Amino acid sequence: MAITDKDKGKKGISAFILEKGMEGFIVGKKENKLGMRASDTTQLTFDNCKVPEENLIGVEGEGFVQAMKILEGGRISIAALSIGLAQGCLDASIKYSNERKQFGTPINAFQAIQFKLADMKVNIEAARLLNFKAAYMKDNRIPSLSKLPRLNCLPAKLQKKHPMKLYRSSADMAS
Protein backbone atom coordinates (compact mmCIF):
# COMPACT_ATOMS: atom_id res chain seq x y z
CA MET A 1 0.00 0.00 0.00
CA ALA A 2 1.26 3.45 -0.82
CA ILE A 3 -0.19 6.93 -0.96
CA THR A 4 -0.29 7.86 -4.64
CA ASP A 5 -2.31 11.08 -4.24
CA LYS A 6 -2.21 12.84 -0.84
CA ASP A 7 -5.04 15.21 -1.76
CA LYS A 8 -7.59 12.38 -2.22
CA GLY A 9 -7.29 10.92 1.30
CA LYS A 10 -8.22 7.23 1.38
CA LYS A 11 -9.07 7.39 -2.33
CA GLY A 12 -5.43 8.25 -2.95
CA ILE A 13 -4.10 4.92 -1.64
CA SER A 14 -3.00 2.28 -4.14
CA ALA A 15 -1.94 -1.33 -3.76
CA PHE A 16 1.26 -2.75 -5.19
CA ILE A 17 2.86 -6.17 -5.27
CA LEU A 18 6.47 -6.52 -4.18
CA GLU A 19 8.76 -9.50 -4.46
CA LYS A 20 11.63 -10.63 -2.28
CA GLY A 21 14.85 -9.26 -3.65
CA MET A 22 13.42 -5.99 -4.97
CA GLU A 23 15.74 -3.08 -4.29
CA GLY A 24 14.90 -1.47 -0.93
CA PHE A 25 12.45 -4.21 0.13
CA ILE A 26 13.76 -6.22 3.09
CA VAL A 27 11.94 -9.20 4.58
CA GLY A 28 12.92 -9.92 8.19
CA LYS A 29 13.13 -13.28 9.88
CA LYS A 30 9.99 -15.28 10.60
CA GLU A 31 8.93 -14.86 14.22
CA ASN A 32 8.82 -17.96 16.41
CA LYS A 33 5.34 -17.66 17.88
CA LEU A 34 3.45 -19.61 20.50
CA GLY A 35 0.44 -20.99 18.67
CA MET A 36 -0.94 -19.51 15.42
CA ARG A 37 1.97 -20.99 13.49
CA ALA A 38 -0.07 -21.25 10.29
CA SER A 39 -0.03 -17.45 10.05
CA ASP A 40 3.52 -16.19 9.50
CA THR A 41 4.61 -12.97 11.17
CA THR A 42 7.67 -11.10 9.99
CA GLN A 43 8.98 -7.55 9.77
CA LEU A 44 8.91 -5.85 6.36
CA THR A 45 11.22 -2.88 5.76
CA PHE A 46 10.87 -0.42 2.88
CA ASP A 47 14.10 1.55 2.52
CA ASN A 48 13.99 3.80 -0.55
CA CYS A 49 11.99 1.03 -2.21
CA LYS A 50 11.39 1.59 -5.90
CA VAL A 51 8.28 -0.11 -7.28
CA PRO A 52 7.62 -0.21 -11.01
CA GLU A 53 4.24 1.04 -12.28
CA GLU A 54 3.37 -2.41 -13.64
CA ASN A 55 3.30 -3.71 -10.03
CA LEU A 56 0.12 -1.72 -9.36
CA ILE A 57 -2.72 -4.04 -8.32
CA GLY A 58 -6.04 -3.05 -9.88
CA VAL A 59 -6.74 0.62 -10.41
CA GLU A 60 -4.82 3.49 -8.86
CA GLY A 61 -6.65 4.87 -5.83
CA GLU A 62 -8.55 1.67 -4.99
CA GLY A 63 -5.97 0.29 -2.56
CA PHE A 64 -7.96 1.19 0.57
CA VAL A 65 -11.06 -0.63 -0.70
CA GLN A 66 -8.91 -3.64 -1.64
CA ALA A 67 -7.32 -3.64 1.82
CA MET A 68 -10.72 -3.61 3.53
CA LYS A 69 -11.86 -6.60 1.46
CA ILE A 70 -8.67 -8.50 2.35
CA LEU A 71 -9.04 -7.56 6.01
CA GLU A 72 -12.58 -8.94 5.99
CA GLY A 73 -11.33 -12.31 4.73
CA GLY A 74 -8.33 -12.14 7.05
CA ARG A 75 -10.60 -11.79 10.06
CA ILE A 76 -12.33 -15.02 9.07
CA SER A 77 -8.97 -16.79 8.74
CA ILE A 78 -7.57 -15.46 12.02
CA ALA A 79 -10.81 -16.36 13.81
CA ALA A 80 -10.52 -19.89 12.38
CA LEU A 81 -6.94 -20.11 13.68
CA SER A 82 -8.07 -18.91 17.10
CA ILE A 83 -10.94 -21.38 17.19
CA GLY A 84 -8.59 -24.21 16.25
CA LEU A 85 -6.24 -23.15 19.03
CA ALA A 86 -9.12 -23.01 21.51
CA GLN A 87 -10.29 -26.47 20.38
CA GLY A 88 -6.78 -27.84 20.92
CA CYS A 89 -6.78 -26.33 24.39
CA LEU A 90 -10.15 -27.88 25.17
CA ASP A 91 -8.93 -31.27 23.94
CA ALA A 92 -5.82 -30.97 26.11
CA SER A 93 -7.94 -29.87 29.09
CA ILE A 94 -10.25 -32.87 28.70
CA LYS A 95 -7.27 -35.22 28.46
CA TYR A 96 -5.65 -33.65 31.52
CA SER A 97 -8.92 -33.78 33.50
CA ASN A 98 -9.11 -37.52 32.76
CA GLU A 99 -5.53 -38.11 33.93
CA ARG A 100 -5.37 -35.80 36.96
CA LYS A 101 -6.75 -37.37 40.11
CA GLN A 102 -7.89 -35.75 43.32
CA PHE A 103 -9.10 -37.84 46.24
CA GLY A 104 -8.52 -40.93 44.07
CA THR A 105 -10.95 -39.72 41.38
CA PRO A 106 -10.28 -38.10 37.97
CA ILE A 107 -11.03 -34.39 38.33
CA ASN A 108 -13.47 -34.48 35.41
CA ALA A 109 -15.86 -36.33 37.75
CA PHE A 110 -16.24 -33.11 39.75
CA GLN A 111 -19.11 -30.86 38.75
CA ALA A 112 -17.02 -27.66 38.87
CA ILE A 113 -14.60 -29.09 36.28
CA GLN A 114 -17.49 -30.35 34.16
CA PHE A 115 -19.00 -26.86 34.17
CA LYS A 116 -15.69 -25.29 33.08
CA LEU A 117 -15.23 -27.80 30.26
CA ALA A 118 -18.85 -27.40 29.13
CA ASP A 119 -18.49 -23.60 29.18
CA MET A 120 -15.34 -23.85 27.05
CA LYS A 121 -17.12 -26.20 24.60
CA VAL A 122 -20.16 -23.91 24.26
CA ASN A 123 -18.00 -20.83 23.65
CA ILE A 124 -15.88 -22.64 21.07
CA GLU A 125 -18.96 -23.94 19.24
CA ALA A 126 -20.52 -20.44 19.25
CA ALA A 127 -17.31 -18.98 17.81
CA ARG A 128 -17.10 -21.79 15.22
CA LEU A 129 -20.69 -21.25 14.06
CA LEU A 130 -20.24 -17.47 13.86
CA ASN A 131 -17.10 -18.05 11.79
CA PHE A 132 -18.91 -20.49 9.49
CA LYS A 133 -21.65 -17.88 9.01
CA ALA A 134 -19.11 -15.20 8.20
CA ALA A 135 -17.33 -17.49 5.70
CA TYR A 136 -20.65 -18.43 4.09
CA MET A 137 -21.59 -14.76 3.78
CA LYS A 138 -18.22 -13.89 2.23
CA ASP A 139 -18.36 -16.84 -0.19
CA ASN A 140 -21.87 -15.84 -1.27
CA ARG A 141 -21.02 -12.12 -1.47
CA ILE A 142 -23.65 -11.23 1.13
CA PRO A 143 -22.82 -7.59 1.91
CA SER A 144 -23.99 -7.57 5.54
CA LEU A 145 -20.82 -9.34 6.73
CA SER A 146 -19.66 -6.12 8.35
CA LYS A 147 -22.86 -6.10 10.44
CA LEU A 148 -21.87 -9.33 12.19
CA PRO A 149 -20.52 -8.80 15.69
CA ARG A 150 -16.75 -8.48 15.64
CA LEU A 151 -15.68 -11.86 14.37
CA ASN A 152 -12.61 -12.07 16.56
CA CYS A 153 -14.63 -11.14 19.63
CA LEU A 154 -15.56 -14.69 20.67
CA PRO A 155 -12.08 -16.21 20.25
CA ALA A 156 -10.64 -13.22 22.13
CA LYS A 157 -13.28 -13.71 24.83
CA LEU A 158 -12.20 -17.34 25.11
CA GLN A 159 -8.58 -16.32 25.58
CA LYS A 160 -9.58 -13.75 28.19
CA LYS A 161 -11.91 -16.12 30.04
CA HIS A 162 -9.58 -19.11 30.12
CA PRO A 163 -6.11 -17.51 29.81
CA MET A 164 -4.12 -19.92 31.96
CA LYS A 165 -5.74 -22.99 30.41
CA LEU A 166 -5.05 -21.65 26.92
CA TYR A 167 -1.48 -20.70 27.80
CA ARG A 168 -0.63 -24.05 29.38
CA SER A 169 -2.22 -26.05 26.59
CA SER A 170 -0.61 -23.91 23.88
CA ALA A 171 2.78 -24.32 25.52
CA ASP A 172 2.28 -28.08 25.70
CA MET A 173 1.22 -28.29 22.04
CA ALA A 174 4.15 -26.12 20.90
CA SER A 175 6.75 -28.34 22.50
Backbone as a ProteinNet text record, in pm:
[ID]
protein_1_A
[PRIMARY]
MAITDKDKGKKGISAFILEKGMEGFIVGKKENKLGMRASDTTQLTFDNCKVPEENLIGVEGEGFVQAMKILEGGRISIAALSIGLAQGCLDASIKYSNERKQFGTPINAFQAIQFKLADMKVNIEAARLLNFKAAYMKDNRIPSLSKLPRLNCLPAKLQKKHPMKLYRSSADMAS
[TERTIARY]
85.4	0	90.9	50.5	125.7	30.2	58.8	-19.2	28.8	-63.8	-28.6	-84.6	-177.6	-231.3	-277.1	-193.2	-220.9	-350.8	-386.9	-504.5	-636.6	-635.2	-758.7	-788.4	-705.4	-729.1	-723.5	-825.4	-822.4	-842.4	-893.8	-907.3	-776.7	-674.5	-543.3	-443.6	-495.9	-409.9	-419.5	-304.4	-299.9	-225.9	-257.3	-193.9	-91.9	19.2	126	171	227.1	285.7	437.7	501.1	646.7	697.1	816.9	875.6	1004.5	1034.6	1162.7	1273.8	1371.2	1484.7	1473	1354.2	1341.6	1426.2	1487.1	1573.6	1496.7	1550.4	1490.3	1382.1	1348.6	1245.5	1314.9	1306	1376.3	1274.4	1281.7	1193.8	1273.8	1224.2	1292	1271.5	1326.5	1313.5	1173.5	1128.9	998.6	1002.1	900.8	892.7	855	915.2	882.2	772.1	648.3	533.9	483.2	411.7	345.2	204	174.7	44.5	38.7	-70.4	-94.4	22.7	80.7	197.5	161.7	33.9	-7.1	-12.8	0	-3.1	133.3	217.2	352.2	349.5	441.8	460.5	607.4	631	767.3	768.5	883.4	898.4	929.5	863.4	891.1	947.8	1058.5	1121.7	1125.6	1085.2	1087.5	1186.6	1303.4	1410.4	1442.1	1383.7	1399.1	1356.4	1248.4	1199.5	1141.4	1187.2	1139	1050.3	925.5	828.1	784.6	801.9	761.9	609.6	566.9	424.4	345	408.5	336.9	306.5	359.1	330.2	205.3	137.1	12.1	-92.7	-164.8	-272.5	-404	-475.4	-603.8	-585.8	-672.3	-674.4	-613.6	-539.8	-481.6	-592.1	-569.1	-664.5	-764.3	-761.3	-854.6	-789.7	-670.3	-597.3	-666.6	-727.4	-795.8	-912.7	-992	-1106.2	-1056.1	-948.6	-890.9	-844.5	-781	-731.7	-846.4	-956.6	-1071.6	-1131.7	-1134.4	-1185.6	-1094.2	-963.6	-867.3	-877.1	-892.1	-904.2	-1026.6	-1135.9	-1258.4	-1232.6	-1166.9	-1133	-1029.4	-935.9	-833.4	-891.9	-993.8	-1059.8	-1119	-1176.4	-1232.9	-1122	-1009.2	-897.2	-837	-815.4	-756.9	-853	-982.6	-1080.6	-1075	-1062.2	-1052.2	-928	-815.8	-694	-717	-780.9	-806.8	-900.2	-1000.3	-1094.4	-1023.8	-937.3	-859.3	-769.2	-708	-623.8	-706.6	-824.1	-912.3	-957.9	-986.9	-1028.6	-915.4	-793.9	-678.5	-661.7	-687	-678.2	-786.3	-907.2	-1015.3	-980.4	-931.5	-893.2	-787	-687.6	-581.6	-637.7	-732.8	-794	-875.2	-946.9	-1024.7	-930.9	-824.6	-727.3	-666.8	-625.9	-565.3	-665.4	-792.7	-892.1	-923.3	-896.7	-910.9	-793.1	-674.6	-552.9	-531	-562.6	-537.1	-637.8	-586.4	-674.8	-665.7	-779.8	-789.2	-879.9	-835	-909.8	-936.2	-841.4	-852.3	-948.6	-997.4	-1095	-1045.5	-1064.2	-1027.9	-1105.2	-1038.3	-1102.5	-1220.8	-1231.3	-1347.4	-1476.2	-1466.4	-1585.6	-1647.8	-1573.5	-1624.1	-1704.5	-1818.8	-1911.2	-1847.6	-1765.1	-1702.2	-1616.5	-1543.1	-1460.1	-1549.6	-1655.4	-1748.6	-1809.1	-1843.9	-1899.7	-1798.6	-1672.9	-1568.9	-1548.7	-1542.1	-1523.2	-1644.5	-1763.9	-1885.4	-1890.2	-1852.3	-1849	-1750.2	-1633.4	-1534.2	-1591.3	-1656	-1711.8	-1819.3	-1909	-2016.3	-1958.4	-1861.5	-1799.8	-1726.8	-1658.6	-1587.9	-1687.6	-1794.6	-1896	-1963.4	-1992	-2052.3	-1958.1	-1830.5	-1731.4	-1720.6	-1720.6	-1709.6	-1828.9	-1950	-2069.4	-2072.3	-2031.2	-2023.5	-1922.5	-1811.3	-1709.6	-1760.5	-1832.3	-1891.4	-1989	-2069.1	-2165.1	-2091.9	-1987.6	-1910.7	-1849.1	-1793.1	-1732.5	-1838.6	-1954.8	-2065	-2105.5	-2118.5	-2159.3	-2055.3	-1928.2	-1822.4	-1823.9	-1833	-1836	-1953.1	-2065.9	-2186.9	-2207.2	-2102	-2101.9	-2222.7	-2257.3	-2364.5	-2303.4	-2350.2	-2282.4	-2294.4	-2379.4	-2398.9	-2295.1	-2186.8	-2082.3	-2030.1	-2017.6	-1965.6	-2061.9	-2187.4	-2285.5	-2278.7	-2205.2	-2186.8	-2110.9	-2134.6	-2051.6	-1905.3	-1817	-1674.5	-1639.9	-1593.1	-1568.3	-1464.8	-1365	-1260.6	-1300.4	-1418.6	-1462.7	-1474.2	-1538.8	-1555.9	-1424.4	-1336.9	-1208.5	-1128.6	-1135	-1064.3	-1125.7	-1258.4	-1328	-1283.4	-1266.5	-1219.6	-1082.2	-993.7	-858.2	-857.7	-949.2	-957.7	-1017.2	-1117.5	-1190.7	-1110.3	-1033.7	-957.8	-809.1	-747.7	-610.9	-508.5	-513.6	-412	-426.7	-550.3	-573.7	-520	-550.7	-504.7	-353.1	-293.5	-148	-81.7	-126.2	-63.3	-77.6	-199	-221.5	-143.7	-137	-61	85.9	136.7	278.4	304.4	212.6	227.7	225.7	133.9	122.5	243.2	301	415	541.3	550.6	675.4	671.8
-115.7	0	123.2	219.7	344.8	458.1	575.2	693.4	740.3	743.2	786.4	924.8	972.4	1107.9	1157.2	1236.9	1284.3	1363.8	1434.6	1520.7	1443	1317.4	1238.2	1156.6	1167.6	1091.5	942.5	868.9	722.7	679.8	770.2	738.8	763.6	803.8	825.1	718.6	604.9	492.4	384.9	332.9	228.4	106.6	-8.2	-133.4	-176.5	-228.1	-275.2	-412.5	-487.9	-617	-602.5	-654.9	-652	-794.9	-817	-950.4	-943.6	-1055.3	-1063.4	-1033	-958	-926.3	-793.4	-731.5	-599.2	-499.2	-408	-307.9	-227.4	-224.3	-147.5	-220	-342.2	-420.5	-532.1	-525.8	-622.1	-700.4	-832.2	-920.2	-973.7	-947	-991.5	-1140	-1185.4	-1327.9	-1358.7	-1481.5	-1527.9	-1538.3	-1482.5	-1485.6	-1625.3	-1667.5	-1796.4	-1770.7	-1800.3	-1766.1	-1887.5	-1858	-1960.9	-1974.5	-2083.4	-2099.1	-2019.9	-2025.2	-1951.4	-1963.5	-2079.8	-2098.9	-2105.7	-2120.7	-2124.7	-1984.8	-1883.7	-1745.4	-1682.6	-1672.5	-1618.6	-1471.8	-1435.5	-1296.6	-1261.7	-1153.6	-1109.8	-958.4	-899.4	-755.3	-729.2	-628.2	-584.8	-443.4	-420	-288.2	-235.4	-109.9	-42.5	72.8	55	155.4	207.7	323.5	379.6	278.1	210	103.5	163.6	113.2	159.4	48.9	86.8	-10.8	31.6	-56.7	-20.5	-6.1	76.3	103.5	-23	-117.3	-241.3	-329.9	-294.9	-370.9	-319.1	-222.2	-171.8	-282.3	-303.5	-403.6	-330.4	-369.2	-305.2	-165.1	-75.6	62.4	153.4	252.6	348.6	414.9	424.3	487.2	392.4	264.3	166.6	77.1	111.7	29.1	15.9	124.5	119.3	21	27.5	-63.4	-207.2	-229.9	-364.1	-412.9	-325.3	-363.8	-401.8	-330.1	-361.2	-496.7	-529.3	-659.8	-772.1	-749.8	-849.7	-864.3	-753.2	-755.8	-836	-820	-894.5	-1045.4	-1089.4	-1231.5	-1274.1	-1184.3	-1213.9	-1236.1	-1160.9	-1179.2	-1318.7	-1366.9	-1501.7	-1604	-1585.9	-1678.6	-1676.2	-1557.5	-1546.2	-1602.1	-1577.9	-1635.5	-1788.2	-1843.7	-1989	-2042.4	-1971.2	-2011.2	-2009.6	-1905	-1891	-2000.7	-2031.6	-2137.5	-2271.8	-2296.2	-2420.5	-2430.1	-2318.2	-2314.7	-2342.6	-2279.4	-2301.2	-2446.7	-2506.1	-2647.3	-2737.2	-2708.1	-2784.3	-2772.5	-2654.3	-2632.8	-2711.1	-2710.2	-2787.8	-2936.4	-2985.5	-3127.4	-3162	-3074.4	-3097.1	-3090.4	-2999.7	-2987	-3110.7	-3164.2	-3286.8	-3403.5	-3414.6	-3522.1	-3509.5	-3388.3	-3365.1	-3395.1	-3354.7	-3377.6	-3526.1	-3606.1	-3752.5	-3813.8	-3754.8	-3810.5	-3763.8	-3638.8	-3580	-3633.2	-3681.4	-3736.7	-3652.9	-3639.6	-3574.8	-3662.8	-3694.8	-3784.4	-3919.8	-3963.2	-4093	-4095.9	-3979.8	-3972.2	-3875	-3907.1	-3809.7	-3679.8	-3566.4	-3438.9	-3407.8	-3474.5	-3448.2	-3508.2	-3581.7	-3633.4	-3526	-3418.1	-3311	-3211.9	-3171.9	-3085.9	-2952.7	-2894.6	-2766.1	-2777.6	-2886.3	-2908.7	-2933.1	-3009.6	-3035.3	-2905	-2814.8	-2685.8	-2605.1	-2604.5	-2529.3	-2585.6	-2716.9	-2780.1	-2755.9	-2764.7	-2740.2	-2595.4	-2501.7	-2359.5	-2335.4	-2398.4	-2385.3	-2438.6	-2556	-2619.9	-2531.3	-2476.2	-2391.1	-2266.5	-2203.1	-2083.3	-2113.7	-2225.9	-2264.4	-2292.1	-2364	-2393.7	-2266	-2172.2	-2043.9	-1968.9	-1965	-1898.2	-1968.6	-2101.5	-2178.6	-2149.5	-2149.4	-2124.7	-1981.7	-1885.4	-1747.5	-1736.3	-1807.9	-1804.9	-1871.6	-1983.7	-2049.3	-1954	-1882.7	-1788.4	-1677.6	-1625.3	-1519.5	-1570	-1691.6	-1748.8	-1771.9	-1822.3	-1843.4	-1710.7	-1607	-1476.4	-1421.2	-1437.6	-1388.7	-1467.1	-1601	-1684.4	-1649.4	-1612.9	-1584.3	-1434.9	-1357.5	-1212.2	-1142.4	-1186.5	-1122.6	-1000.2	-881.4	-759.2	-725.8	-792.9	-756.7	-819.7	-873	-934.5	-837	-710.9	-611.7	-587.1	-628.9	-610.3	-721.1	-828.2	-933	-873.7	-926.3	-880.4	-906	-830.9	-847.9	-995.8	-1043.4	-1185.7	-1239.2	-1159.9	-1207.1	-1192.7	-1140.5	-1113.8	-1242.1	-1345.6	-1469.1	-1540.3	-1558.3	-1620.7	-1538.5	-1406	-1321.7	-1338.3	-1350	-1371.1	-1503.2	-1604.3	-1734.4	-1720.2	-1647.5	-1631.8	-1551.7	-1456.8	-1375.2	-1455.9	-1537.4	-1611.9	-1729.2	-1792.7	-1911.5	-1891.7	-1781.3	-1751.1	-1854.1	-1898.6	-1992.1	-2126.4	-2171.6	-2298.7	-2291.2	-2179.7	-2165	-2156.9	-2084.5	-2069.7	-2204.8	-2274.7	-2405	-2501.7	-2510.1	-2604.5	-2565.8	-2436	-2390.7	-2422.5	-2402.8	-2432.2	-2581.3	-2663	-2808.1	-2850.5	-2791.8	-2828.6	-2781.6	-2667.8	-2612.4	-2693.4	-2760.9	-2833.6	-2975.3
0	0	0	-77.4	-81.9	-115.8	-62.8	-96.1	-233.1	-327.6	-463.5	-493.9	-409.2	-424.2	-287.1	-221	-84.5	-75	-179	-176.2	-173.8	-213.2	-221.9	-96.2	6.7	130.3	104.5	155.7	138.1	-6.9	-90.8	-233.2	-308.4	-235	-294.6	-253.6	-204.3	-163.8	-271	-311.1	-413.9	-359.5	-417.5	-376.1	-480.7	-431.7	-519.3	-473.1	-564	-527.3	-530.3	-427.7	-418.5	-406.7	-454.5	-446.4	-367.2	-298.2	-227.7	-326.7	-279.4	-364.8	-437.1	-433.6	-497.4	-419.2	-491.1	-428.9	-323.8	-201.8	-93.1	-15.2	-56.7	12.8	90.2	223.2	308.8	391.2	381.2	457.9	576.3	696.9	818.8	843.7	956.4	988.1	1038.7	1013.6	1059.8	1211.9	1277	1422.3	1469.5	1580	1640.7	1742.9	1704.2	1787.9	1865.5	1971.2	2050	1995.6	1929.7	1866.8	1737	1666.2	1541.9	1444.5	1435.4	1348.6	1199.9	1168.5	1028.5	967.6	1050.7	1005.1	1034.2	931	949.7	990.2	1076.5	1117.2	1096.4	1025.2	998.9	979.8	996.8	976.7	829.5	772.4	636.1	643.5	575.5	576.2	432.9	418.3	288.5	299.7	241.1	251.5	112	79.3	-55.4	-161.2	-133.7	-220.8	-349.4	-460.1	-590.1	-648.3	-677	-727.6	-867.3	-964.5	-1101.2	-1113.4	-1206.3	-1227.6	-1258.8	-1327	-1363.9	-1242.3	-1124.9	-1003.1	-931.5	-989.8	-935.8	-943.7	-833.9	-831.7	-853.5	-958.3	-987.5	-1040.4	-993.2	-1040.7	-934.5	-979.1	-885.6	-802.7	-673.1	-582.7	-518.3	-556.6	-499.1	-393.6	-351.6	-255.7	-121.2	-73.3	56.5	52	-54.4	-70.1	-78.2	-153.7	-164	-27.3	49.4	182.3	274.1	267.8	353.2	317.8	189.6	146.4	195.8	188.5	235.4	386.4	454.9	600.7	643	569.7	598.9	592.4	485.9	472.9	575.3	605.8	704.8	842.5	876	1006.2	1016.9	907.5	906.9	928.8	860.7	874.2	1014.4	1068.5	1201.7	1306	1288.4	1380.7	1374	1253.2	1238.3	1309.8	1296.1	1367.7	1519.2	1567	1710.5	1760.7	1681.3	1719.1	1722	1625.4	1625.4	1747.1	1783.5	1902.8	2027.6	2035.8	2150.8	2156.8	2040.3	2037.8	2086.3	2044.5	2091.5	2241.7	2294.8	2439.4	2512.4	2456.2	2517.4	2516.3	2403.3	2393.8	2497.9	2512.4	2611.4	2753.5	2776.6	2908.9	2943.9	2846.5	2870.1	2901.2	2822.5	2846.1	2986	3020.6	3152.3	3263.7	3244.6	3349.5	3366.3	3264.6	3276.3	3351.8	3332.6	3392.9	3536.4	3563.9	3696	3796.4	3907.9	4011.4	4137.8	4201.3	4331.6	4416.7	4534.9	4624.4	4558	4472.9	4407	4289.1	4246.9	4138.3	4031.3	3901	3797.3	3820.2	3800.4	3833.1	3743.3	3627.3	3541.4	3597.9	3707.2	3774.7	3864.3	3889.2	3974.8	3891.9	3947.5	3874.8	3834.7	3918.5	3886.6	3759.8	3747.2	3627.5	3506.7	3525.2	3415.8	3364	3457.4	3417.1	3335.8	3380.1	3308.3	3167.2	3156.9	3026.3	2935.5	2992	2913.4	2866.5	2953.6	2918.2	2804.9	2812.1	2704.6	2573.9	2580.2	2460.5	2396.2	2477.6	2426.4	2359.4	2422.7	2364.6	2234.6	2229.7	2107.2	1994.9	2026.5	1924.3	1875.2	1965.9	1925.4	1831.5	1865.8	1780.7	1645.8	1647	1521.9	1430.9	1487.3	1406.3	1352.2	1432.7	1385.7	1271.8	1284.2	1179.2	1051.5	1066	948.5	879	959.1	901	825.2	885.3	819.7	689.4	690.6	569.5	461.7	503.1	409.3	344.9	428.8	377.5	280.4	312.7	223.2	92.6	101.4	-19.2	-110.7	-50.4	-127.1	-150.5	-123.5	-147	-82.3	37.5	112.8	180.9	146.1	190.8	339.2	413.3	553.7	646.7	590	672.6	777.1	740.3	834.8	951	937.3	1044.3	1148.3	1119	1219.4	1337.3	1457.1	1569	1534.4	1593	1563.7	1565.9	1453.7	1437.1	1534.6	1564.5	1656	1801.2	1826.4	1963	2044.8	1990.3	2067.5	2094.3	1992.6	2024.7	2126.1	2115.6	2212.7	2351	2355.7	2483	2545	2460.7	2510.7	2574.1	2506.1	2557.7	2686.7	2698.8	2819.5	2934.3	2902.2	3004.3	3059	2972.7	3012.1	2983.3	3024.8	2981.1	3025.3	3147.7	3195.8	3126.9	3109.1	3041.1	2898.6	2829.5	2691.9	2685.3	2779.1	2779.9	2803.7	2906.6	2937.7	2822.9	2768.3	2659.2	2535.4	2506	2388.1	2406.1	2524.8	2551.8	2535.8	2583.6	2570.2	2423.9	2344.9	2204.4	2124	2163.8	2089.6	2110.4	2222.8	2249.8	2200
[MASK]
+++++++++++++++++++++++++++++++++++++++++++++++++++++++++++++++++++++++++++++++++++++++++++++++++++++++++++++++++++++++++++++++++++++++++++++++++++++++++++++++++++++++++++++++

